[in-house]
Amino acid sequence: MPGKVTVLICGGGNGAHVMAGVSSSQPNTEARVLTLYADEAERWTNAMKEGDFTVSIYEKGSVIQEIKSKPSIVTKDPAKCVPGVDVIALVVPAFAHQQYLEAMKPYIKPGMVIVGLPGQTGFEFSVLGLLGDLARECTVLNYESLPWVSRMKTFGQEAEILAQKFGLSGSANAGKIHSPDEANAMLQQCMGKYPVMKLHGHLLGTSLMDVNAYIHPSILYGAWHDWDGKPVAVNPLFYQGLTESTANILSGVSDEVVATAKAISKVKPDMDLSNVCHIYDYYMRCFGDDIEDKTNLWTTLRTHKGYVGLVHPCKKSEDGKFSPDFTHRYITEDIPYGLVALRGIAEIVSVPTPTMDLLIKWAEKVSGKEYLVDGKTKGKDVCTTRAPQRYGINTVDGLLSF
């Protein structure tokens, strides 16, 4: 195990709250928090003065552990928290990565470990584009998802782990000071026993396993693609309300991702993309006993204990009815920073993506964006995405340049 590890947790949302409590409770670990949004740092600091910071861990619907621990500092000033850290964990939506990396750049030093939790598709393109050669002096890790299904209960005071993943797969660049295995061990120290953090395959493989980009748009499309514009009386359940046909759409996106990995491997047979798997296999690996009915993908999502009661992102009208919120991150983040980027990678190796295209074209209608033109990832809004085409990457060698 490494010696003392100082981790900087970037963000102020659900995942950042949980990680702040979990990491600060680990032996020989210091946790700091950087949140740049509005007055969150001041509010979080003041909230912790009033009492304990608590993270409750659930298993099979019941609390099995309560962690009471606090980060050493919560601030919005990178100069106060970045110097001296070993690990920088970006636990913020992908659209915020640029803001945080630009703010921290003057203080990032060679040898620091930069982690996307998750980094989402194209994380490595973004880090290299923003930090330049400095990125090659750091060890960059990207993990396929958050380590938990988490929820903030009271800002700055309470958070919950509704479901904890038993294992989490990621990948890393070579790293000039800390090897990938050393960097992964540092992060494991910050996480505790679970999830078991595993490095597996190439960074591009982790980009392809951006599961939120499959799940959220597919389920939104299934529920709302033929919506008549009239508010509904009840906010529908997101996972438990899933139809079998929608699960098939989600499976179709995953099939296209797996086909993309296979096509890349044909061009680069020595490249390890064995970390790319079907979304059903991902759930079996990550959640295990949290799923009551593992018959297929449809039953898996509907019977996941951590998903019970979760509803669609909706706006509530004055008369108590609900309309879909197409400004939610499931559209504004998971499409440009996920699905469009995945589609752009597939395009480079000429893999047909009819299911991805279906979802992207629908998302264009509800968001007013343009990503696809004449069957190519070249719409006017590609410059706001993480598609490789945004960075001038149009070949397999370009995809592997980090």
mmCIF file of C-alpha atoms in Angstrom:
data_model
loop_
_atom_site.group_PDB
_atom_site.id
_atom_site.type_symbol
_atom_site.label_atom_id
_atom_site.label_comp_id
_atom_site.label_asym_id
_atom_site.label_seq_id
_atom_site.Cartn_x
_atom_site.Cartn_y
_atom_site.Cartn_z
ATOM 1 C CA MET A 1 0.000 0.000 0.000
ATOM 2 C CA PRO A 2 1.151 3.584 -0.606
ATOM 3 C CA GLY A 3 2.068 5.909 2.259
ATOM 4 C CA LYS A 4 -0.014 8.952 3.088
ATOM 5 C CA VAL A 5 -2.264 9.977 0.210
ATOM 6 C CA THR A 6 -3.777 13.436 -0.136
ATOM 7 C CA VAL A 7 -6.772 13.476 -2.460
ATOM 8 C CA LEU A 8 -8.514 16.528 -3.855
ATOM 9 C CA ILE A 9 -12.174 15.895 -4.619
ATOM 10 C CA CYS A 10 -13.524 18.277 -7.238
ATOM 11 C CA GLY A 11 -17.248 18.965 -7.048
ATOM 12 C CA GLY A 12 -20.112 19.607 -4.696
ATOM 13 C CA GLY A 13 -22.754 17.121 -5.798
ATOM 14 C CA ASN A 14 -23.867 13.658 -4.715
ATOM 15 C CA GLY A 15 -20.696 11.785 -5.617
ATOM 16 C CA ALA A 16 -18.367 14.453 -4.241
ATOM 17 C CA HIS A 17 -20.222 14.445 -0.926
ATOM 18 C CA VAL A 18 -19.920 10.680 -0.601
ATOM 19 C CA MET A 19 -16.260 10.599 -1.600
ATOM 20 C CA ALA A 20 -15.416 13.418 0.837
ATOM 21 C CA GLY A 21 -16.815 11.368 3.706
ATOM 22 C CA VAL A 22 -15.455 8.016 2.592
ATOM 23 C CA SER A 23 -11.939 9.215 1.742
ATOM 24 C CA SER A 24 -11.478 11.368 4.833
ATOM 25 C CA SER A 25 -12.315 8.325 6.992
ATOM 26 C CA GLN A 26 -9.585 6.128 5.499
ATOM 27 C CA PRO A 27 -6.311 5.570 7.377
ATOM 28 C CA ASN A 28 -3.341 7.671 6.287
ATOM 29 C CA THR A 29 -5.522 9.681 3.909
ATOM 30 C CA GLU A 30 -6.294 13.401 3.764
ATOM 31 C CA ALA A 31 -9.300 14.543 1.762
ATOM 32 C CA ARG A 32 -9.743 18.072 0.455
ATOM 33 C CA VAL A 33 -12.646 19.477 -1.563
ATOM 34 C CA LEU A 34 -12.623 22.060 -4.355
ATOM 35 C CA THR A 35 -16.012 23.297 -5.500
ATOM 36 C CA LEU A 36 -16.132 26.231 -7.891
ATOM 37 C CA TYR A 37 -19.888 26.598 -8.107
ATOM 38 C CA ALA A 38 -21.315 29.786 -6.582
ATOM 39 C CA ASP A 39 -21.058 29.783 -2.780
ATOM 40 C CA GLU A 40 -21.004 25.994 -2.301
ATOM 41 C CA ALA A 41 -17.615 25.979 -0.568
ATOM 42 C CA GLU A 42 -18.726 28.525 2.017
ATOM 43 C CA ARG A 43 -22.054 26.762 2.582
ATOM 44 C CA TRP A 44 -20.371 23.350 2.973
ATOM 45 C CA THR A 45 -17.774 24.727 5.386
ATOM 46 C CA ASN A 46 -20.441 26.427 7.501
ATOM 47 C CA ALA A 47 -22.617 23.292 7.486
ATOM 48 C CA MET A 48 -19.790 21.175 8.888
ATOM 49 C CA LYS A 49 -19.336 23.645 11.755
ATOM 50 C CA GLU A 50 -22.845 22.787 12.892
ATOM 51 C CA GLY A 51 -22.269 19.054 13.302
ATOM 52 C CA ASP A 52 -20.885 15.822 11.931
ATOM 53 C CA PHE A 53 -20.555 15.010 8.246
ATOM 54 C CA THR A 54 -22.213 11.618 7.805
ATOM 55 C CA VAL A 55 -22.279 9.087 4.978
ATOM 56 C CA SER A 56 -24.794 6.252 5.388
ATOM 57 C CA ILE A 57 -24.127 3.036 3.468
ATOM 58 C CA TYR A 58 -27.105 0.890 2.451
ATOM 59 C CA GLU A 59 -27.199 -2.775 1.550
ATOM 60 C CA LYS A 60 -30.390 -4.508 0.461
ATOM 61 C CA GLY A 61 -32.376 -1.455 1.525
ATOM 62 C CA SER A 62 -30.993 -1.150 5.067
ATOM 63 C CA VAL A 63 -28.230 0.988 6.565
ATOM 64 C CA ILE A 64 -25.238 -1.234 7.352
ATOM 65 C CA GLN A 65 -22.686 1.455 8.236
ATOM 66 C CA GLU A 66 -22.472 5.125 9.093
ATOM 67 C CA ILE A 67 -19.258 7.048 8.428
ATOM 68 C CA LYS A 68 -18.689 10.234 10.378
ATOM 69 C CA SER A 69 -15.693 12.113 9.003
ATOM 70 C CA LYS A 70 -14.860 15.466 7.431
ATOM 71 C CA PRO A 71 -12.554 16.726 4.681
ATOM 72 C CA SER A 72 -9.698 18.898 5.933
ATOM 73 C CA ILE A 73 -10.763 21.854 3.771
ATOM 74 C CA VAL A 74 -13.601 22.839 1.449
ATOM 75 C CA THR A 75 -12.713 25.808 -0.740
ATOM 76 C CA LYS A 76 -13.263 27.441 -4.120
ATOM 77 C CA ASP A 77 -9.634 28.624 -4.322
ATOM 78 C CA PRO A 78 -7.338 26.158 -6.141
ATOM 79 C CA ALA A 79 -4.269 27.841 -4.621
ATOM 80 C CA LYS A 80 -5.417 26.671 -1.180
ATOM 81 C CA CYS A 81 -6.027 23.030 -2.029
ATOM 82 C CA VAL A 82 -4.139 21.829 -5.125
ATOM 83 C CA PRO A 83 -0.495 22.260 -3.995
ATOM 84 C CA GLY A 84 0.744 19.099 -2.322
ATOM 85 C CA VAL A 85 -2.022 16.733 -3.430
ATOM 86 C CA ASP A 86 -1.278 13.290 -4.806
ATOM 87 C CA VAL A 87 -4.605 12.573 -6.464
ATOM 88 C CA ILE A 88 -7.079 14.935 -8.166
ATOM 89 C CA ALA A 89 -10.483 13.267 -8.525
ATOM 90 C CA LEU A 90 -12.948 14.981 -10.857
ATOM 91 C CA VAL A 91 -16.343 14.025 -9.436
ATOM 92 C CA VAL A 92 -18.287 16.545 -11.489
ATOM 93 C CA PRO A 93 -20.277 16.370 -14.721
ATOM 94 C CA ALA A 94 -18.145 16.214 -17.853
ATOM 95 C CA PHE A 95 -19.147 19.716 -18.945
ATOM 96 C CA ALA A 96 -17.438 21.059 -15.796
ATOM 97 C CA HIS A 97 -14.108 19.281 -16.346
ATOM 98 C CA GLN A 98 -12.727 22.122 -18.458
ATOM 99 C CA GLN A 99 -13.552 24.741 -15.813
ATOM 100 C CA TYR A 100 -11.845 22.749 -13.059
ATOM 101 C CA LEU A 101 -8.784 21.779 -15.087
ATOM 102 C CA GLU A 102 -8.248 25.351 -16.266
ATOM 103 C CA ALA A 103 -8.574 26.652 -12.694
ATOM 104 C CA MET A 104 -6.121 24.052 -11.347
ATOM 105 C CA LYS A 105 -3.627 24.097 -14.209
ATOM 106 C CA PRO A 106 -1.187 26.635 -12.625
ATOM 107 C CA TYR A 107 -0.866 24.337 -9.589
ATOM 108 C CA ILE A 108 -0.791 20.902 -11.232
ATOM 109 C CA LYS A 109 2.685 19.396 -11.085
ATOM 110 C CA PRO A 110 4.283 16.424 -12.864
ATOM 111 C CA GLY A 111 3.516 13.204 -11.036
ATOM 112 C CA MET A 112 0.041 14.154 -9.868
ATOM 113 C CA VAL A 113 -2.665 11.606 -10.572
ATOM 114 C CA ILE A 114 -5.721 12.955 -12.408
ATOM 115 C CA VAL A 115 -8.837 10.796 -12.165
ATOM 116 C CA GLY A 116 -12.171 10.947 -13.940
ATOM 117 C CA LEU A 117 -14.895 9.469 -11.732
ATOM 118 C CA PRO A 118 -16.237 8.962 -14.262
ATOM 119 C CA GLY A 119 -14.274 10.743 -16.949
ATOM 120 C CA GLN A 120 -16.864 9.810 -19.587
ATOM 121 C CA THR A 121 -16.110 9.305 -23.237
ATOM 122 C CA GLY A 122 -13.119 11.277 -24.510
ATOM 123 C CA PHE A 123 -11.798 12.207 -21.059
ATOM 124 C CA GLU A 124 -8.245 11.652 -22.257
ATOM 125 C CA PHE A 125 -8.828 13.870 -25.317
ATOM 126 C CA SER A 126 -10.051 16.655 -23.043
ATOM 127 C CA VAL A 127 -7.211 16.413 -20.489
ATOM 128 C CA LEU A 128 -4.564 16.363 -23.204
ATOM 129 C CA GLY A 129 -6.227 19.241 -25.031
ATOM 130 C CA LEU A 130 -6.372 21.409 -21.893
ATOM 131 C CA LEU A 131 -3.076 20.533 -20.183
ATOM 132 C CA GLY A 132 -0.925 19.783 -23.228
ATOM 133 C CA ASP A 133 2.458 18.197 -22.473
ATOM 134 C CA LEU A 134 1.802 18.521 -18.728
ATOM 135 C CA ALA A 135 -0.833 15.797 -19.099
ATOM 136 C CA ARG A 136 1.857 13.378 -20.259
ATOM 137 C CA GLU A 137 3.832 14.132 -17.081
ATOM 138 C CA CYS A 138 0.860 13.071 -14.939
ATOM 139 C CA THR A 139 -0.864 9.713 -14.588
ATOM 140 C CA VAL A 140 -4.383 10.025 -16.017
ATOM 141 C CA LEU A 141 -6.999 7.470 -15.002
ATOM 142 C CA ASN A 142 -10.547 7.133 -16.268
ATOM 143 C CA TYR A 143 -13.141 4.874 -14.648
ATOM 144 C CA GLU A 144 -16.296 3.685 -16.283
ATOM 145 C CA SER A 145 -18.739 5.120 -13.745
ATOM 146 C CA LEU A 146 -19.137 6.483 -10.245
ATOM 147 C CA PRO A 147 -18.240 3.957 -7.540
ATOM 148 C CA TRP A 148 -21.717 4.202 -6.020
ATOM 149 C CA VAL A 149 -25.347 4.995 -6.566
ATOM 150 C CA SER A 150 -25.316 7.983 -4.246
ATOM 151 C CA ARG A 151 -27.559 10.734 -2.964
ATOM 152 C CA MET A 152 -26.910 13.914 -1.037
ATOM 153 C CA LYS A 153 -29.387 14.148 1.825
ATOM 154 C CA THR A 154 -28.391 17.469 3.440
ATOM 155 C CA PHE A 155 -25.872 19.699 1.723
ATOM 156 C CA GLY A 156 -22.554 19.695 3.565
ATOM 157 C CA GLN A 157 -23.809 17.347 6.283
ATOM 158 C CA GLU A 158 -25.335 14.082 5.043
ATOM 159 C CA ALA A 159 -25.016 11.781 2.050
ATOM 160 C CA GLU A 160 -26.070 8.228 1.283
ATOM 161 C CA ILE A 161 -24.624 5.307 -0.661
ATOM 162 C CA LEU A 162 -27.757 3.579 -1.932
ATOM 163 C CA ALA A 163 -25.799 0.877 -3.764
ATOM 164 C CA GLN A 164 -22.076 0.212 -3.656
ATOM 165 C CA LYS A 165 -20.329 -1.405 -6.587
ATOM 166 C CA PHE A 166 -18.175 -4.379 -5.695
ATOM 167 C CA GLY A 167 -15.682 -3.664 -8.460
ATOM 168 C CA LEU A 168 -14.977 -0.772 -10.793
ATOM 169 C CA SER A 169 -12.945 -0.968 -13.964
ATOM 170 C CA GLY A 170 -10.716 1.803 -15.276
ATOM 171 C CA SER A 171 -7.611 2.395 -17.332
ATOM 172 C CA ALA A 172 -4.661 4.763 -17.412
ATOM 173 C CA ASN A 173 -1.910 6.289 -19.515
ATOM 174 C CA ALA A 174 1.651 5.137 -18.895
ATOM 175 C CA GLY A 175 2.550 7.833 -16.342
ATOM 176 C CA LYS A 176 6.142 9.077 -16.063
ATOM 177 C CA ILE A 177 6.415 9.206 -12.260
ATOM 178 C CA HIS A 178 3.623 7.014 -10.903
ATOM 179 C CA SER A 179 2.848 3.861 -12.846
ATOM 180 C CA PRO A 180 -0.809 3.051 -13.528
ATOM 181 C CA ASP A 181 -0.768 0.397 -10.789
ATOM 182 C CA GLU A 182 0.714 2.837 -8.258
ATOM 183 C CA ALA A 183 -1.871 5.461 -9.165
ATOM 184 C CA ASN A 184 -4.703 2.934 -8.888
ATOM 185 C CA ALA A 185 -3.410 1.863 -5.449
ATOM 186 C CA MET A 186 -3.513 5.491 -4.300
ATOM 187 C CA LEU A 187 -7.128 5.792 -5.369
ATOM 188 C CA GLN A 188 -8.000 2.445 -3.754
ATOM 189 C CA GLN A 189 -6.619 3.786 -0.455
ATOM 190 C CA CYS A 190 -9.017 6.727 -0.773
ATOM 191 C CA MET A 191 -11.979 4.400 -1.424
ATOM 192 C CA GLY A 192 -11.450 1.777 1.243
ATOM 193 C CA LYS A 193 -12.340 -1.874 0.716
ATOM 194 C CA TYR A 194 -15.058 -1.351 -1.914
ATOM 195 C CA PRO A 195 -15.328 -0.983 -4.741
ATOM 196 C CA VAL A 196 -12.219 -2.885 -5.781
ATOM 197 C CA MET A 197 -10.585 -0.546 -8.293
ATOM 198 C CA LYS A 198 -9.179 -2.488 -11.229
ATOM 199 C CA LEU A 199 -7.159 -1.316 -14.198
ATOM 200 C CA HIS A 200 -8.158 -3.198 -17.288
ATOM 201 C CA GLY A 201 -7.389 -2.458 -20.886
ATOM 202 C CA HIS A 202 -6.734 0.735 -22.824
ATOM 203 C CA LEU A 203 -8.034 4.213 -21.974
ATOM 204 C CA LEU A 204 -10.094 4.133 -25.143
ATOM 205 C CA GLY A 205 -11.874 1.052 -23.839
ATOM 206 C CA THR A 206 -12.973 2.932 -20.724
ATOM 207 C CA SER A 207 -14.183 5.771 -22.938
ATOM 208 C CA LEU A 208 -16.307 3.255 -24.810
ATOM 209 C CA MET A 209 -17.729 1.964 -21.498
ATOM 210 C CA ASP A 210 -19.434 5.276 -20.710
ATOM 211 C CA VAL A 211 -22.544 3.472 -19.535
ATOM 212 C CA ASN A 212 -24.513 6.589 -18.555
ATOM 213 C CA ALA A 213 -24.395 7.590 -22.215
ATOM 214 C CA TYR A 214 -26.206 4.359 -23.068
ATOM 215 C CA ILE A 215 -28.624 4.189 -20.170
ATOM 216 C CA HIS A 216 -30.061 7.658 -19.626
ATOM 217 C CA PRO A 217 -30.774 8.715 -23.250
ATOM 218 C CA SER A 218 -32.236 5.298 -24.075
ATOM 219 C CA ILE A 219 -34.673 5.390 -21.169
ATOM 220 C CA LEU A 220 -35.620 9.019 -21.819
ATOM 221 C CA TYR A 221 -36.274 8.250 -25.473
ATOM 222 C CA GLY A 222 -38.360 5.218 -24.613
ATOM 223 C CA ALA A 223 -40.591 7.215 -22.280
ATOM 224 C CA TRP A 224 -40.904 10.504 -24.164
ATOM 225 C CA HIS A 225 -40.156 10.146 -27.903
ATOM 226 C CA ASP A 226 -43.865 10.078 -28.744
ATOM 227 C CA TRP A 227 -44.966 12.463 -25.981
ATOM 228 C CA ASP A 228 -47.914 14.589 -27.074
ATOM 229 C CA GLY A 229 -46.812 17.654 -25.117
ATOM 230 C CA LYS A 230 -49.486 17.315 -22.446
ATOM 231 C CA PRO A 231 -48.302 17.147 -18.801
ATOM 232 C CA VAL A 232 -48.837 13.805 -17.067
ATOM 233 C CA ALA A 233 -50.449 13.266 -13.685
ATOM 234 C CA VAL A 234 -47.647 11.178 -12.153
ATOM 235 C CA ASN A 235 -43.883 11.501 -12.520
ATOM 236 C CA PRO A 236 -42.985 8.147 -14.084
ATOM 237 C CA LEU A 237 -40.469 5.803 -12.509
ATOM 238 C CA PHE A 238 -37.187 5.898 -14.398
ATOM 239 C CA TYR A 239 -35.917 2.334 -14.046
ATOM 240 C CA GLN A 240 -38.891 0.479 -12.603
ATOM 241 C CA GLY A 241 -41.091 1.923 -15.333
ATOM 242 C CA LEU A 242 -38.783 0.670 -18.068
ATOM 243 C CA THR A 243 -40.447 -1.204 -20.931
ATOM 244 C CA GLU A 244 -38.946 -4.224 -22.618
ATOM 245 C CA SER A 245 -38.729 -2.367 -25.935
ATOM 246 C CA THR A 246 -36.720 0.422 -24.290
ATOM 247 C CA ALA A 247 -34.371 -2.132 -22.759
ATOM 248 C CA ASN A 248 -33.860 -3.462 -26.286
ATOM 249 C CA ILE A 249 -32.880 0.030 -27.475
ATOM 250 C CA LEU A 250 -30.353 0.269 -24.662
ATOM 251 C CA SER A 251 -29.020 -3.159 -25.580
ATOM 252 C CA GLY A 252 -28.743 -2.013 -29.201
ATOM 253 C CA VAL A 253 -26.539 0.945 -28.252
ATOM 254 C CA SER A 254 -24.327 -1.406 -26.266
ATOM 255 C CA ASP A 255 -24.130 -3.797 -29.229
ATOM 256 C CA GLU A 256 -22.863 -0.930 -31.386
ATOM 257 C CA VAL A 257 -20.214 -0.041 -28.804
ATOM 258 C CA VAL A 258 -19.007 -3.643 -28.635
ATOM 259 C CA ALA A 259 -18.883 -3.729 -32.449
ATOM 260 C CA THR A 260 -16.799 -0.535 -32.405
ATOM 261 C CA ALA A 261 -14.280 -2.103 -30.029
ATOM 262 C CA LYS A 262 -14.036 -5.187 -32.237
ATOM 263 C CA ALA A 263 -13.465 -3.027 -35.326
ATOM 264 C CA ILE A 264 -10.674 -1.088 -33.599
ATOM 265 C CA SER A 265 -9.075 -4.356 -32.475
ATOM 266 C CA LYS A 266 -8.985 -5.571 -36.067
ATOM 267 C CA VAL A 267 -6.941 -2.510 -37.012
ATOM 268 C CA LYS A 268 -4.813 -2.648 -33.854
ATOM 269 C CA PRO A 269 -4.733 -6.312 -32.776
ATOM 270 C CA ASP A 270 -2.185 -5.652 -30.004
ATOM 271 C CA MET A 271 -4.428 -3.102 -28.328
ATOM 272 C CA ASP A 272 -6.267 -4.375 -25.242
ATOM 273 C CA LEU A 273 -9.947 -3.503 -25.485
ATOM 274 C CA SER A 274 -11.088 -6.473 -23.421
ATOM 275 C CA ASN A 275 -12.528 -3.945 -20.928
ATOM 276 C CA VAL A 276 -15.413 -3.325 -23.345
ATOM 277 C CA CYS A 277 -18.404 -5.538 -22.627
ATOM 278 C CA HIS A 278 -22.163 -5.542 -23.075
ATOM 279 C CA ILE A 279 -24.167 -3.411 -20.646
ATOM 280 C CA TYR A 280 -25.839 -6.526 -19.172
ATOM 281 C CA ASP A 281 -22.433 -7.995 -18.310
ATOM 282 C CA TYR A 282 -21.450 -4.649 -16.767
ATOM 283 C CA TYR A 283 -24.405 -4.831 -14.370
ATOM 284 C CA MET A 284 -23.606 -8.402 -13.430
ATOM 285 C CA ARG A 285 -20.008 -7.463 -12.657
ATOM 286 C CA CYS A 286 -20.675 -4.239 -10.757
ATOM 287 C CA PHE A 287 -23.839 -4.834 -8.760
ATOM 288 C CA GLY A 288 -24.161 -8.541 -8.017
ATOM 289 C CA ASP A 289 -26.627 -9.113 -5.193
ATOM 290 C CA ASP A 290 -28.297 -5.698 -5.603
ATOM 291 C CA ILE A 291 -30.275 -7.159 -8.524
ATOM 292 C CA GLU A 292 -33.219 -9.402 -7.706
ATOM 293 C CA ASP A 293 -34.012 -10.724 -11.199
ATOM 294 C CA LYS A 294 -31.001 -11.241 -13.478
ATOM 295 C CA THR A 295 -32.932 -12.910 -16.284
ATOM 296 C CA ASN A 296 -32.087 -10.214 -18.849
ATOM 297 C CA LEU A 297 -31.259 -6.527 -19.131
ATOM 298 C CA TRP A 298 -34.895 -5.482 -18.761
ATOM 299 C CA THR A 299 -35.445 -7.370 -15.509
ATOM 300 C CA THR A 300 -32.010 -6.335 -14.238
ATOM 301 C CA LEU A 301 -32.786 -2.618 -14.469
ATOM 302 C CA ARG A 302 -36.308 -2.963 -13.101
ATOM 303 C CA THR A 303 -35.224 -4.953 -10.023
ATOM 304 C CA HIS A 304 -32.009 -3.127 -9.059
ATOM 305 C CA LYS A 305 -32.410 -2.294 -5.359
ATOM 306 C CA GLY A 306 -30.447 0.939 -5.679
ATOM 307 C CA TYR A 307 -32.872 2.229 -8.320
ATOM 308 C CA VAL A 308 -36.082 1.810 -6.356
ATOM 309 C CA GLY A 309 -38.254 4.918 -6.515
ATOM 310 C CA LEU A 310 -36.032 6.943 -8.857
ATOM 311 C CA VAL A 311 -38.133 9.024 -11.260
ATOM 312 C CA HIS A 312 -37.706 10.781 -14.588
ATOM 313 C CA PRO A 313 -36.246 14.306 -14.608
ATOM 314 C CA CYS A 314 -39.408 16.373 -14.882
ATOM 315 C CA LYS A 315 -40.696 19.879 -14.300
ATOM 316 C CA LYS A 316 -43.712 20.170 -12.032
ATOM 317 C CA SER A 317 -46.442 22.629 -12.986
ATOM 318 C CA GLU A 318 -48.512 24.690 -10.586
ATOM 319 C CA ASP A 319 -51.365 22.209 -10.898
ATOM 320 C CA GLY A 320 -49.088 19.362 -9.809
ATOM 321 C CA LYS A 321 -48.564 17.729 -13.200
ATOM 322 C CA PHE A 322 -45.262 16.741 -14.805
ATOM 323 C CA SER A 323 -43.462 17.440 -18.074
ATOM 324 C CA PRO A 324 -40.063 16.073 -19.129
ATOM 325 C CA ASP A 325 -37.096 18.338 -18.411
ATOM 326 C CA PHE A 326 -35.049 18.283 -21.592
ATOM 327 C CA THR A 327 -32.520 20.673 -20.023
ATOM 328 C CA HIS A 328 -31.498 17.956 -17.559
ATOM 329 C CA ARG A 329 -27.965 16.532 -17.658
ATOM 330 C CA TYR A 330 -29.288 13.321 -19.204
ATOM 331 C CA ILE A 331 -29.646 15.427 -22.365
ATOM 332 C CA THR A 332 -27.133 18.253 -21.875
ATOM 333 C CA GLU A 333 -24.307 15.986 -20.676
ATOM 334 C CA ASP A 334 -24.927 12.379 -21.677
ATOM 335 C CA ILE A 335 -25.569 13.303 -25.317
ATOM 336 C CA PRO A 336 -22.647 15.664 -26.190
ATOM 337 C CA TYR A 337 -20.117 14.225 -23.726
ATOM 338 C CA GLY A 338 -21.224 10.643 -24.171
ATOM 339 C CA LEU A 339 -23.352 9.386 -27.013
ATOM 340 C CA VAL A 340 -22.097 11.822 -29.685
ATOM 341 C CA ALA A 341 -18.507 11.036 -28.706
ATOM 342 C CA LEU A 342 -19.190 7.291 -28.913
ATOM 343 C CA ARG A 343 -20.801 7.781 -32.295
ATOM 344 C CA GLY A 344 -17.767 9.768 -33.463
ATOM 345 C CA ILE A 345 -15.425 6.940 -32.465
ATOM 346 C CA ALA A 346 -17.596 4.397 -34.270
ATOM 347 C CA GLU A 347 -17.576 6.579 -37.379
ATOM 348 C CA ILE A 348 -13.774 6.484 -37.536
ATOM 349 C CA VAL A 349 -13.846 2.686 -37.897
ATOM 350 C CA SER A 350 -16.957 2.664 -40.136
ATOM 351 C CA VAL A 351 -19.242 0.860 -37.688
ATOM 352 C CA PRO A 352 -22.951 1.458 -38.450
ATOM 353 C CA THR A 353 -24.783 3.074 -35.524
ATOM 354 C CA PRO A 354 -28.515 3.117 -36.304
ATOM 355 C CA THR A 355 -29.540 2.966 -32.632
ATOM 356 C CA MET A 356 -27.169 5.722 -31.522
ATOM 357 C CA ASP A 357 -28.313 7.827 -34.486
ATOM 358 C CA LEU A 358 -31.958 7.334 -33.500
ATOM 359 C CA LEU A 359 -31.286 8.678 -30.006
ATOM 360 C CA ILE A 360 -29.028 11.517 -31.150
ATOM 361 C CA LYS A 361 -31.493 12.752 -33.770
ATOM 362 C CA TRP A 362 -34.273 12.748 -31.170
ATOM 363 C CA ALA A 363 -32.039 14.597 -28.709
ATOM 364 C CA GLU A 364 -31.282 17.177 -31.396
ATOM 365 C CA LYS A 365 -35.018 17.881 -31.706
ATOM 366 C CA VAL A 366 -35.623 18.371 -27.987
ATOM 367 C CA SER A 367 -32.418 20.348 -27.354
ATOM 368 C CA GLY A 368 -32.159 22.433 -30.510
ATOM 369 C CA LYS A 369 -28.644 21.131 -31.219
ATOM 370 C CA GLU A 370 -27.068 19.786 -34.384
ATOM 371 C CA TYR A 371 -24.533 16.995 -34.183
ATOM 372 C CA LEU A 372 -25.113 14.827 -37.245
ATOM 373 C CA VAL A 373 -25.183 16.070 -40.841
ATOM 374 C CA ASP A 374 -25.411 13.728 -43.823
ATOM 375 C CA GLY A 375 -24.604 10.775 -41.609
ATOM 376 C CA LYS A 376 -21.401 12.317 -40.286
ATOM 377 C CA THR A 377 -20.383 13.775 -36.937
ATOM 378 C CA LYS A 378 -19.949 17.269 -38.355
ATOM 379 C CA GLY A 379 -22.920 19.336 -37.170
ATOM 380 C CA LYS A 380 -22.450 22.905 -35.968
ATOM 381 C CA ASP A 381 -22.558 21.853 -32.307
ATOM 382 C CA VAL A 382 -19.877 19.153 -32.499
ATOM 383 C CA CYS A 383 -17.478 21.836 -31.203
ATOM 384 C CA THR A 384 -19.308 21.607 -27.857
ATOM 385 C CA THR A 385 -18.928 17.828 -27.568
ATOM 386 C CA ARG A 386 -16.177 15.338 -26.784
ATOM 387 C CA ALA A 387 -16.391 13.684 -30.178
ATOM 388 C CA PRO A 388 -12.870 12.985 -31.466
ATOM 389 C CA GLN A 389 -13.733 15.017 -34.572
ATOM 390 C CA ARG A 390 -13.835 18.121 -32.348
ATOM 391 C CA TYR A 391 -10.125 17.643 -31.639
ATOM 392 C CA GLY A 392 -9.238 16.947 -35.266
ATOM 393 C CA ILE A 393 -8.999 13.204 -34.623
ATOM 394 C CA ASN A 394 -10.182 11.192 -37.603
ATOM 395 C CA THR A 395 -7.995 8.062 -37.527
ATOM 396 C CA VAL A 396 -7.424 5.138 -35.196
ATOM 397 C CA ASP A 397 -3.858 6.317 -34.619
ATOM 398 C CA GLY A 398 -5.272 9.660 -33.521
ATOM 399 C CA LEU A 399 -7.545 7.937 -31.029
ATOM 400 C CA LEU A 400 -4.512 6.262 -29.492
ATOM 401 C CA SER A 401 -2.269 9.342 -29.391
ATOM 402 C CA PHE A 402 -2.301 9.670 -25.579
#
